[in-house]
Amino acid sequence: MLEPTSATLGSWFAFARNHLDDADARALSEAAFGVNYSQLIAGTEIPVPNSQIELLRNFVRRRLDGEPVAYIVGTRGFWRREFCVSPDTLIPRPETETLIETVLPFLTSESRVLDVGTGSGALGLTIALETGARVLMTDVSCGALNVAAQNAEELKIDVQLRKSNWYDNVDGAFDCIVSNPPYVASSDKHLQNGDLLSEPLIALDGGIDGLDALRIVVGGASAYLRQGGRLAVEHGYDQAEAVYTLFQAAGFQCIALVRDLNHQPRVTHGVL
Ligand code: GLN
């Protein structure tokens, strides 16, 4: 890699931009130098220490090796907050904010909410922070639960975290259940591309038709919802019909589909 001769913010940001696309170069430079975007573009002549240059070099190399930016910097923004992520968790995506938008109008500080398969905790913690609801978050992965616990601590929010394979270790009746389960079909080529390659397969792979986890989450929900309670799940853009059928078979009413910001079918919810 051809490197700049001067140790200034501007020349090393230019170095990053020579090797990466603009958004990645910007995010990694901001993280390595501990600056925001305006400081980055205004600071052309500002000197930077060798330790930070070494960090940026390391970040750029890892990115070129295919590591997702979110794992390199350790965080990703979701619903106006930063969440820690690790290779034990999926990287929160904008389309999952559609699920938050879907359930918020139905929740109050009196609500009891269950987030099954919480990963980094982005869903459950956002709901707790936005509504004051009491939230139980579960995951089968201890690594993911550790990240969720770290996020709860950093966001100073009191939630319950529990190791559980879907509903196996859950009891009680909730007002709302949310989940972003693995829903990508095992044979889907996307699993071999981009960020998905580095993300935990257990959080992405939904079996032959991608619906294995959705069958468990939708099929099992009624035992953990009070009468009139709501289930909302994220799913693939081409799974809306199949998920509708699962909701019907599980006894849900008022089943509705919500599209994400790209107008793709993304969330289905219904009332028990
Ligand atoms: N939305 C993710 C993707 O296909 C999949 C997330 C999931 O399986 N829950 O990029």
PDB file of C-alpha atoms and ligand atoms in Angstrom:
ATOM      1  CA  MET A   1       0.000   0.000   0.000  1.00  0.00           C
ATOM      2  CA  LEU A   2       1.425   3.363  -1.020  1.00  0.00           C
ATOM      3  CA  GLU A   3       1.541   5.514   2.110  1.00  0.00           C
ATOM      4  CA  PRO A   4       1.586   9.291   2.585  1.00  0.00           C
ATOM      5  CA  THR A   5       4.815  10.889   3.733  1.00  0.00           C
ATOM      6  CA  SER A   6       3.245  13.494   6.030  1.00  0.00           C
ATOM      7  CA  ALA A   7       1.527  12.559   9.287  1.00  0.00           C
ATOM      8  CA  THR A   8      -1.542  14.754   8.886  1.00  0.00           C
ATOM      9  CA  LEU A   9      -5.210  13.969   9.250  1.00  0.00           C
ATOM     10  CA  GLY A  10      -5.874  14.992   5.644  1.00  0.00           C
ATOM     11  CA  SER A  11      -3.192  12.848   4.074  1.00  0.00           C
ATOM     12  CA  TRP A  12      -4.207   9.716   6.013  1.00  0.00           C
ATOM     13  CA  PHE A  13      -7.901  10.226   5.275  1.00  0.00           C
ATOM     14  CA  ALA A  14      -6.873  10.472   1.610  1.00  0.00           C
ATOM     15  CA  PHE A  15      -4.909   7.229   2.067  1.00  0.00           C
ATOM     16  CA  ALA A  16      -8.049   5.490   3.364  1.00  0.00           C
ATOM     17  CA  ARG A  17     -10.102   6.883   0.478  1.00  0.00           C
ATOM     18  CA  ASN A  18      -7.577   5.611  -2.042  1.00  0.00           C
ATOM     19  CA  HIS A  19      -8.155   2.066  -0.856  1.00  0.00           C
ATOM     20  CA  LEU A  20     -11.804   1.986   0.204  1.00  0.00           C
ATOM     21  CA  ASP A  21     -15.139   3.419  -0.819  1.00  0.00           C
ATOM     22  CA  ASP A  22     -15.931   6.828   0.655  1.00  0.00           C
ATOM     23  CA  ALA A  23     -18.344   5.699   3.369  1.00  0.00           C
ATOM     24  CA  ASP A  24     -15.973   3.022   4.698  1.00  0.00           C
ATOM     25  CA  ALA A  25     -12.939   5.341   4.534  1.00  0.00           C
ATOM     26  CA  ARG A  26     -14.849   7.961   6.461  1.00  0.00           C
ATOM     27  CA  ALA A  27     -16.153   5.607   9.187  1.00  0.00           C
ATOM     28  CA  LEU A  28     -12.747   3.993   9.739  1.00  0.00           C
ATOM     29  CA  SER A  29     -10.862   7.321   9.756  1.00  0.00           C
ATOM     30  CA  GLU A  30     -13.327   8.838  12.227  1.00  0.00           C
ATOM     31  CA  ALA A  31     -12.875   5.829  14.516  1.00  0.00           C
ATOM     32  CA  ALA A  32      -9.065   5.647  14.214  1.00  0.00           C
ATOM     33  CA  PHE A  33      -8.548   9.373  14.840  1.00  0.00           C
ATOM     34  CA  GLY A  34     -11.443   9.879  17.265  1.00  0.00           C
ATOM     35  CA  VAL A  35     -12.943  12.739  15.249  1.00  0.00           C
ATOM     36  CA  ASN A  36     -16.306  13.503  13.683  1.00  0.00           C
ATOM     37  CA  TYR A  37     -16.847  14.111   9.979  1.00  0.00           C
ATOM     38  CA  SER A  38     -16.496  17.900  10.074  1.00  0.00           C
ATOM     39  CA  GLN A  39     -13.239  17.625  12.027  1.00  0.00           C
ATOM     40  CA  LEU A  40     -12.039  15.042   9.525  1.00  0.00           C
ATOM     41  CA  ILE A  41     -12.602  17.180   6.447  1.00  0.00           C
ATOM     42  CA  ALA A  42     -11.537  20.453   8.091  1.00  0.00           C
ATOM     43  CA  GLY A  43      -8.398  19.002   9.675  1.00  0.00           C
ATOM     44  CA  THR A  44      -6.257  18.595   6.550  1.00  0.00           C
ATOM     45  CA  GLU A  45      -3.085  19.984   8.177  1.00  0.00           C
ATOM     46  CA  ILE A  46      -3.635  18.682  11.709  1.00  0.00           C
ATOM     47  CA  PRO A  47      -0.804  16.343  12.811  1.00  0.00           C
ATOM     48  CA  VAL A  48      -1.760  12.828  13.959  1.00  0.00           C
ATOM     49  CA  PRO A  49       0.245  10.534  16.268  1.00  0.00           C
ATOM     50  CA  ASN A  50       1.838   7.324  15.005  1.00  0.00           C
ATOM     51  CA  SER A  51      -0.380   5.184  17.226  1.00  0.00           C
ATOM     52  CA  GLN A  52      -3.486   6.447  15.400  1.00  0.00           C
ATOM     53  CA  ILE A  53      -1.862   6.021  12.003  1.00  0.00           C
ATOM     54  CA  GLU A  54      -1.037   2.429  12.928  1.00  0.00           C
ATOM     55  CA  LEU A  55      -4.676   1.939  13.950  1.00  0.00           C
ATOM     56  CA  LEU A  56      -5.959   3.280  10.630  1.00  0.00           C
ATOM     57  CA  ARG A  57      -3.498   1.097   8.711  1.00  0.00           C
ATOM     58  CA  ASN A  58      -4.786  -1.906  10.620  1.00  0.00           C
ATOM     59  CA  PHE A  59      -8.458  -0.914  10.015  1.00  0.00           C
ATOM     60  CA  VAL A  60      -7.893  -0.458   6.258  1.00  0.00           C
ATOM     61  CA  ARG A  61      -6.095  -3.794   5.982  1.00  0.00           C
ATOM     62  CA  ARG A  62      -8.910  -5.606   7.809  1.00  0.00           C
ATOM     63  CA  ARG A  63     -11.549  -3.935   5.646  1.00  0.00           C
ATOM     64  CA  LEU A  64      -9.660  -4.962   2.497  1.00  0.00           C
ATOM     65  CA  ASP A  65      -9.673  -8.512   3.888  1.00  0.00           C
ATOM     66  CA  GLY A  66     -13.489  -8.327   3.967  1.00  0.00           C
ATOM     67  CA  GLU A  67     -14.184  -7.652   7.651  1.00  0.00           C
ATOM     68  CA  PRO A  68     -17.376  -5.577   8.100  1.00  0.00           C
ATOM     69  CA  VAL A  69     -16.838  -1.958   9.171  1.00  0.00           C
ATOM     70  CA  ALA A  70     -19.161  -2.460  12.162  1.00  0.00           C
ATOM     71  CA  TYR A  71     -16.984  -5.277  13.545  1.00  0.00           C
ATOM     72  CA  ILE A  72     -13.816  -3.237  12.989  1.00  0.00           C
ATOM     73  CA  VAL A  73     -15.074  -0.155  14.835  1.00  0.00           C
ATOM     74  CA  GLY A  74     -17.188  -2.262  17.224  1.00  0.00           C
ATOM     75  CA  THR A  75     -20.434  -0.329  16.913  1.00  0.00           C
ATOM     76  CA  ARG A  76     -23.369   0.358  14.581  1.00  0.00           C
ATOM     77  CA  GLY A  77     -26.077   2.993  14.791  1.00  0.00           C
ATOM     78  CA  PHE A  78     -29.682   1.855  15.178  1.00  0.00           C
ATOM     79  CA  TRP A  79     -32.711   4.079  15.874  1.00  0.00           C
ATOM     80  CA  ARG A  80     -30.537   7.069  16.907  1.00  0.00           C
ATOM     81  CA  ARG A  81     -28.254   5.184  19.305  1.00  0.00           C
ATOM     82  CA  GLU A  82     -24.942   3.372  18.961  1.00  0.00           C
ATOM     83  CA  PHE A  83     -24.894  -0.357  19.740  1.00  0.00           C
ATOM     84  CA  CYS A  84     -21.811  -2.476  20.388  1.00  0.00           C
ATOM     85  CA  VAL A  85     -21.561  -5.428  18.014  1.00  0.00           C
ATOM     86  CA  SER A  86     -19.185  -8.372  17.730  1.00  0.00           C
ATOM     87  CA  PRO A  87     -18.869 -11.383  15.417  1.00  0.00           C
ATOM     88  CA  ASP A  88     -21.242 -13.104  17.884  1.00  0.00           C
ATOM     89  CA  THR A  89     -24.047 -10.790  16.774  1.00  0.00           C
ATOM     90  CA  LEU A  90     -25.723  -9.724  13.579  1.00  0.00           C
ATOM     91  CA  ILE A  91     -25.010  -6.119  12.585  1.00  0.00           C
ATOM     92  CA  PRO A  92     -28.228  -4.113  13.135  1.00  0.00           C
ATOM     93  CA  ARG A  93     -29.813  -3.082   9.829  1.00  0.00           C
ATOM     94  CA  PRO A  94     -32.036  -0.155   8.869  1.00  0.00           C
ATOM     95  CA  GLU A  95     -34.835  -2.519   7.816  1.00  0.00           C
ATOM     96  CA  THR A  96     -35.093  -3.787  11.392  1.00  0.00           C
ATOM     97  CA  GLU A  97     -36.086  -0.251  12.406  1.00  0.00           C
ATOM     98  CA  THR A  98     -39.343  -1.018  10.543  1.00  0.00           C
ATOM     99  CA  LEU A  99     -40.106  -3.531  13.280  1.00  0.00           C
ATOM    100  CA  ILE A 100     -39.579  -0.859  15.949  1.00  0.00           C
ATOM    101  CA  GLU A 101     -41.863   1.545  14.058  1.00  0.00           C
ATOM    102  CA  THR A 102     -44.489  -1.180  13.829  1.00  0.00           C
ATOM    103  CA  VAL A 103     -44.751  -1.962  17.537  1.00  0.00           C
ATOM    104  CA  LEU A 104     -44.102   1.400  19.234  1.00  0.00           C
ATOM    105  CA  PRO A 105     -47.679   2.712  18.812  1.00  0.00           C
ATOM    106  CA  PHE A 106     -49.007  -0.301  20.726  1.00  0.00           C
ATOM    107  CA  LEU A 107     -46.653  -0.090  23.723  1.00  0.00           C
ATOM    108  CA  THR A 108     -46.625   1.879  26.981  1.00  0.00           C
ATOM    109  CA  SER A 109     -44.485   1.844  30.120  1.00  0.00           C
ATOM    110  CA  GLU A 110     -46.944  -0.737  31.474  1.00  0.00           C
ATOM    111  CA  SER A 111     -46.260  -3.225  28.663  1.00  0.00           C
ATOM    112  CA  ARG A 112     -44.337  -6.452  29.089  1.00  0.00           C
ATOM    113  CA  VAL A 113     -42.315  -7.231  25.992  1.00  0.00           C
ATOM    114  CA  LEU A 114     -40.329 -10.296  24.938  1.00  0.00           C
ATOM    115  CA  ASP A 115     -37.544 -10.113  22.330  1.00  0.00           C
ATOM    116  CA  VAL A 116     -36.553 -13.656  21.309  1.00  0.00           C
ATOM    117  CA  GLY A 117     -33.196 -14.097  19.617  1.00  0.00           C
ATOM    118  CA  THR A 118     -32.063 -10.634  20.612  1.00  0.00           C
ATOM    119  CA  GLY A 119     -28.440 -10.703  19.359  1.00  0.00           C
ATOM    120  CA  SER A 120     -26.849  -7.323  20.151  1.00  0.00           C
ATOM    121  CA  GLY A 121     -30.109  -6.331  21.845  1.00  0.00           C
ATOM    122  CA  ALA A 122     -30.890  -3.521  19.392  1.00  0.00           C
ATOM    123  CA  LEU A 123     -34.612  -4.397  19.227  1.00  0.00           C
ATOM    124  CA  GLY A 124     -35.362  -5.063  22.892  1.00  0.00           C
ATOM    125  CA  LEU A 125     -33.200  -2.229  24.210  1.00  0.00           C
ATOM    126  CA  THR A 126     -34.647   0.313  21.778  1.00  0.00           C
ATOM    127  CA  ILE A 127     -38.164  -0.692  22.814  1.00  0.00           C
ATOM    128  CA  ALA A 128     -37.253  -0.409  26.503  1.00  0.00           C
ATOM    129  CA  LEU A 129     -35.630   3.006  25.973  1.00  0.00           C
ATOM    130  CA  GLU A 130     -38.437   4.415  23.809  1.00  0.00           C
ATOM    131  CA  THR A 131     -41.386   3.188  25.868  1.00  0.00           C
ATOM    132  CA  GLY A 132     -40.192   2.339  29.371  1.00  0.00           C
ATOM    133  CA  ALA A 133     -41.771  -1.114  28.886  1.00  0.00           C
ATOM    134  CA  ARG A 134     -40.418  -4.054  30.884  1.00  0.00           C
ATOM    135  CA  VAL A 135     -38.450  -6.153  28.422  1.00  0.00           C
ATOM    136  CA  LEU A 136     -37.147  -9.715  28.577  1.00  0.00           C
ATOM    137  CA  MET A 137     -34.524 -10.483  25.958  1.00  0.00           C
ATOM    138  CA  THR A 138     -33.359 -13.996  25.150  1.00  0.00           C
ATOM    139  CA  ASP A 139     -30.696 -15.574  23.010  1.00  0.00           C
ATOM    140  CA  VAL A 140     -29.216 -19.052  22.714  1.00  0.00           C
ATOM    141  CA  SER A 141     -25.738 -17.592  22.229  1.00  0.00           C
ATOM    142  CA  CYS A 142     -23.777 -16.589  25.349  1.00  0.00           C
ATOM    143  CA  GLY A 143     -21.545 -14.417  23.169  1.00  0.00           C
ATOM    144  CA  ALA A 144     -24.578 -12.476  21.928  1.00  0.00           C
ATOM    145  CA  LEU A 145     -26.005 -12.150  25.463  1.00  0.00           C
ATOM    146  CA  ASN A 146     -22.707 -10.660  26.644  1.00  0.00           C
ATOM    147  CA  VAL A 147     -22.902  -8.024  23.905  1.00  0.00           C
ATOM    148  CA  ALA A 148     -26.566  -7.301  24.743  1.00  0.00           C
ATOM    149  CA  ALA A 149     -25.627  -6.945  28.434  1.00  0.00           C
ATOM    150  CA  GLN A 150     -22.818  -4.538  27.542  1.00  0.00           C
ATOM    151  CA  ASN A 151     -25.262  -2.471  25.467  1.00  0.00           C
ATOM    152  CA  ALA A 152     -27.806  -2.421  28.295  1.00  0.00           C
ATOM    153  CA  GLU A 153     -25.092  -1.167  30.646  1.00  0.00           C
ATOM    154  CA  GLU A 154     -23.816   1.519  28.278  1.00  0.00           C
ATOM    155  CA  LEU A 155     -27.335   2.727  27.526  1.00  0.00           C
ATOM    156  CA  LYS A 156     -28.135   2.633  31.261  1.00  0.00           C
ATOM    157  CA  ILE A 157     -31.348   0.694  30.831  1.00  0.00           C
ATOM    158  CA  ASP A 158     -32.685  -2.040  33.052  1.00  0.00           C
ATOM    159  CA  VAL A 159     -33.799  -5.127  31.102  1.00  0.00           C
ATOM    160  CA  GLN A 160     -33.871  -8.855  31.771  1.00  0.00           C
ATOM    161  CA  LEU A 161     -31.516 -11.047  29.762  1.00  0.00           C
ATOM    162  CA  ARG A 162     -31.848 -14.813  29.659  1.00  0.00           C
ATOM    163  CA  LYS A 163     -30.174 -17.673  27.832  1.00  0.00           C
ATOM    164  CA  SER A 164     -32.902 -19.527  25.988  1.00  0.00           C
ATOM    165  CA  ASN A 165     -33.328 -21.430  22.771  1.00  0.00           C
ATOM    166  CA  TRP A 166     -36.344 -19.469  21.472  1.00  0.00           C
ATOM    167  CA  TYR A 167     -39.095 -20.041  24.097  1.00  0.00           C
ATOM    168  CA  ASP A 168     -37.465 -22.989  25.911  1.00  0.00           C
ATOM    169  CA  ASN A 169     -36.544 -20.991  28.992  1.00  0.00           C
ATOM    170  CA  VAL A 170     -39.326 -18.377  28.886  1.00  0.00           C
ATOM    171  CA  ASP A 171     -42.379 -18.162  31.115  1.00  0.00           C
ATOM    172  CA  GLY A 172     -45.151 -15.640  31.662  1.00  0.00           C
ATOM    173  CA  ALA A 173     -47.628 -13.814  29.468  1.00  0.00           C
ATOM    174  CA  PHE A 174     -46.419 -10.845  27.441  1.00  0.00           C
ATOM    175  CA  ASP A 175     -48.237  -7.956  25.772  1.00  0.00           C
ATOM    176  CA  CYS A 176     -45.920  -8.082  22.805  1.00  0.00           C
ATOM    177  CA  ILE A 177     -43.333 -10.451  21.334  1.00  0.00           C
ATOM    178  CA  VAL A 178     -40.808  -9.209  18.782  1.00  0.00           C
ATOM    179  CA  SER A 179     -38.181 -11.131  16.875  1.00  0.00           C
ATOM    180  CA  ASN A 180     -35.701 -10.774  14.058  1.00  0.00           C
ATOM    181  CA  PRO A 181     -34.910 -14.478  13.662  1.00  0.00           C
ATOM    182  CA  PRO A 182     -32.564 -16.050  11.084  1.00  0.00           C
ATOM    183  CA  TYR A 183     -34.575 -16.188   7.841  1.00  0.00           C
ATOM    184  CA  VAL A 184     -32.107 -16.560   4.973  1.00  0.00           C
ATOM    185  CA  ALA A 185     -32.436 -19.865   3.087  1.00  0.00           C
ATOM    186  CA  SER A 186     -29.340 -22.082   3.574  1.00  0.00           C
ATOM    187  CA  SER A 187     -28.687 -22.144  -0.179  1.00  0.00           C
ATOM    188  CA  ASP A 188     -29.022 -18.349  -0.620  1.00  0.00           C
ATOM    189  CA  LYS A 189     -25.932 -16.981  -2.360  1.00  0.00           C
ATOM    190  CA  HIS A 190     -26.069 -13.825  -0.206  1.00  0.00           C
ATOM    191  CA  LEU A 191     -24.651 -15.861   2.674  1.00  0.00           C
ATOM    192  CA  GLN A 192     -21.376 -16.028   0.708  1.00  0.00           C
ATOM    193  CA  ASN A 193     -21.170 -12.275   0.101  1.00  0.00           C
ATOM    194  CA  GLY A 194     -20.253  -9.039   1.837  1.00  0.00           C
ATOM    195  CA  ASP A 195     -20.911  -8.584   5.547  1.00  0.00           C
ATOM    196  CA  LEU A 196     -23.043 -11.741   5.737  1.00  0.00           C
ATOM    197  CA  LEU A 197     -19.891 -13.835   5.257  1.00  0.00           C
ATOM    198  CA  SER A 198     -18.526 -12.571   8.578  1.00  0.00           C
ATOM    199  CA  GLU A 199     -21.797 -12.601  10.518  1.00  0.00           C
ATOM    200  CA  PRO A 200     -22.842 -15.554  12.702  1.00  0.00           C
ATOM    201  CA  LEU A 201     -24.573 -18.177  10.535  1.00  0.00           C
ATOM    202  CA  ILE A 202     -26.783 -19.104  13.493  1.00  0.00           C
ATOM    203  CA  ALA A 203     -28.319 -15.600  13.266  1.00  0.00           C
ATOM    204  CA  LEU A 204     -28.889 -15.747   9.493  1.00  0.00           C
ATOM    205  CA  ASP A 205     -29.518 -19.307   8.319  1.00  0.00           C
ATOM    206  CA  GLY A 206     -33.195 -20.205   8.495  1.00  0.00           C
ATOM    207  CA  GLY A 207     -32.906 -23.688   6.975  1.00  0.00           C
ATOM    208  CA  ILE A 208     -33.940 -25.004   3.564  1.00  0.00           C
ATOM    209  CA  ASP A 209     -36.721 -22.454   2.962  1.00  0.00           C
ATOM    210  CA  GLY A 210     -35.452 -19.901   5.490  1.00  0.00           C
ATOM    211  CA  LEU A 211     -38.562 -20.401   7.639  1.00  0.00           C
ATOM    212  CA  ASP A 212     -37.343 -22.848  10.311  1.00  0.00           C
ATOM    213  CA  ALA A 213     -36.956 -20.249  13.055  1.00  0.00           C
ATOM    214  CA  LEU A 214     -40.054 -18.290  11.969  1.00  0.00           C
ATOM    215  CA  ARG A 215     -42.102 -21.502  12.329  1.00  0.00           C
ATOM    216  CA  ILE A 216     -40.902 -21.846  15.930  1.00  0.00           C
ATOM    217  CA  VAL A 217     -41.279 -18.148  16.807  1.00  0.00           C
ATOM    218  CA  VAL A 218     -44.755 -17.745  15.264  1.00  0.00           C
ATOM    219  CA  GLY A 219     -45.998 -21.247  16.109  1.00  0.00           C
ATOM    220  CA  GLY A 220     -44.954 -20.984  19.764  1.00  0.00           C
ATOM    221  CA  ALA A 221     -45.925 -17.379  20.473  1.00  0.00           C
ATOM    222  CA  SER A 222     -49.515 -17.919  21.621  1.00  0.00           C
ATOM    223  CA  ALA A 223     -48.363 -19.699  24.803  1.00  0.00           C
ATOM    224  CA  TYR A 224     -46.482 -16.548  25.868  1.00  0.00           C
ATOM    225  CA  LEU A 225     -48.927 -13.820  24.815  1.00  0.00           C
ATOM    226  CA  ARG A 226     -51.873 -12.559  26.811  1.00  0.00           C
ATOM    227  CA  GLN A 227     -55.235 -12.419  25.054  1.00  0.00           C
ATOM    228  CA  GLY A 228     -55.064  -9.407  22.734  1.00  0.00           C
ATOM    229  CA  GLY A 229     -51.253  -9.489  22.729  1.00  0.00           C
ATOM    230  CA  ARG A 230     -49.267  -8.786  19.574  1.00  0.00           C
ATOM    231  CA  LEU A 231     -46.522 -10.655  17.742  1.00  0.00           C
ATOM    232  CA  ALA A 232     -44.285  -8.817  15.254  1.00  0.00           C
ATOM    233  CA  VAL A 233     -41.508 -10.522  13.291  1.00  0.00           C
ATOM    234  CA  GLU A 234     -39.028  -9.532  10.624  1.00  0.00           C
ATOM    235  CA  HIS A 235     -38.761 -11.775   7.558  1.00  0.00           C
ATOM    236  CA  GLY A 236     -37.393 -11.949   4.030  1.00  0.00           C
ATOM    237  CA  TYR A 237     -38.936  -9.833   1.254  1.00  0.00           C
ATOM    238  CA  ASP A 238     -40.243 -13.010  -0.422  1.00  0.00           C
ATOM    239  CA  GLN A 239     -41.606 -14.688   2.713  1.00  0.00           C
ATOM    240  CA  ALA A 240     -44.657 -12.501   3.411  1.00  0.00           C
ATOM    241  CA  GLU A 241     -47.222 -15.044   2.150  1.00  0.00           C
ATOM    242  CA  ALA A 242     -45.648 -17.962   3.987  1.00  0.00           C
ATOM    243  CA  VAL A 243     -45.426 -15.928   7.197  1.00  0.00           C
ATOM    244  CA  TYR A 244     -49.070 -14.807   6.817  1.00  0.00           C
ATOM    245  CA  THR A 245     -50.039 -18.478   6.665  1.00  0.00           C
ATOM    246  CA  LEU A 246     -47.986 -19.220   9.797  1.00  0.00           C
ATOM    247  CA  PHE A 247     -49.748 -16.357  11.658  1.00  0.00           C
ATOM    248  CA  GLN A 248     -53.162 -17.650  10.559  1.00  0.00           C
ATOM    249  CA  ALA A 249     -52.376 -21.218  11.576  1.00  0.00           C
ATOM    250  CA  ALA A 250     -51.237 -19.961  15.002  1.00  0.00           C
ATOM    251  CA  GLY A 251     -54.609 -18.221  15.574  1.00  0.00           C
ATOM    252  CA  PHE A 252     -53.596 -14.589  14.997  1.00  0.00           C
ATOM    253  CA  GLN A 253     -56.040 -11.943  13.790  1.00  0.00           C
ATOM    254  CA  CYS A 254     -55.681  -8.521  12.164  1.00  0.00           C
ATOM    255  CA  ILE A 255     -52.557  -9.831  10.442  1.00  0.00           C
ATOM    256  CA  ALA A 256     -50.773  -7.026   8.639  1.00  0.00           C
ATOM    257  CA  LEU A 257     -47.686  -6.651   6.501  1.00  0.00           C
ATOM    258  CA  VAL A 258     -45.332  -3.669   6.756  1.00  0.00           C
ATOM    259  CA  ARG A 259     -42.828  -2.704   4.078  1.00  0.00           C
ATOM    260  CA  ASP A 260     -39.352  -1.382   4.834  1.00  0.00           C
ATOM    261  CA  LEU A 261     -37.835   1.859   3.511  1.00  0.00           C
ATOM    262  CA  ASN A 262     -36.971   0.079   0.251  1.00  0.00           C
ATOM    263  CA  HIS A 263     -40.683  -0.841  -0.106  1.00  0.00           C
ATOM    264  CA  GLN A 264     -39.863  -4.503   0.471  1.00  0.00           C
ATOM    265  CA  PRO A 265     -42.258  -6.665   2.511  1.00  0.00           C
ATOM    266  CA  ARG A 266     -40.327  -6.947   5.797  1.00  0.00           C
ATOM    267  CA  VAL A 267     -42.458  -7.192   8.945  1.00  0.00           C
ATOM    268  CA  THR A 268     -45.632  -9.117   9.723  1.00  0.00           C
ATOM    269  CA  HIS A 269     -47.650  -8.559  12.881  1.00  0.00           C
ATOM    270  CA  GLY A 270     -50.896  -9.844  14.290  1.00  0.00           C
ATOM    271  CA  VAL A 271     -53.045  -9.943  17.413  1.00  0.00           C
ATOM    272  CA  LEU A 272     -53.950 -13.003  19.420  1.00  0.00           C
TER     273      LEU A 272
HETATM  274  N1  GLN B   1     -31.696  -8.895   6.700  1.00  0.00           N
HETATM  275  C1  GLN B   1     -30.614  -9.836   6.751  1.00  0.00           C
HETATM  276  C2  GLN B   1     -30.026  -9.970   5.351  1.00  0.00           C
HETATM  277  O1  GLN B   1     -30.473 -10.728   4.528  1.00  0.00           O
HETATM  278  C3  GLN B   1     -31.026 -11.167   7.341  1.00  0.00           C
HETATM  279  C4  GLN B   1     -31.305 -11.012   8.778  1.00  0.00           C
HETATM  280  C5  GLN B   1     -31.883 -12.239   9.403  1.00  0.00           C
HETATM  281  O2  GLN B   1     -31.770 -13.369   8.921  1.00  0.00           O
HETATM  282  N2  GLN B   1     -32.521 -12.025  10.483  1.00  0.00           N
HETATM  283  O3  GLN B   1     -29.111  -9.254   5.070  1.00  0.00           O
END
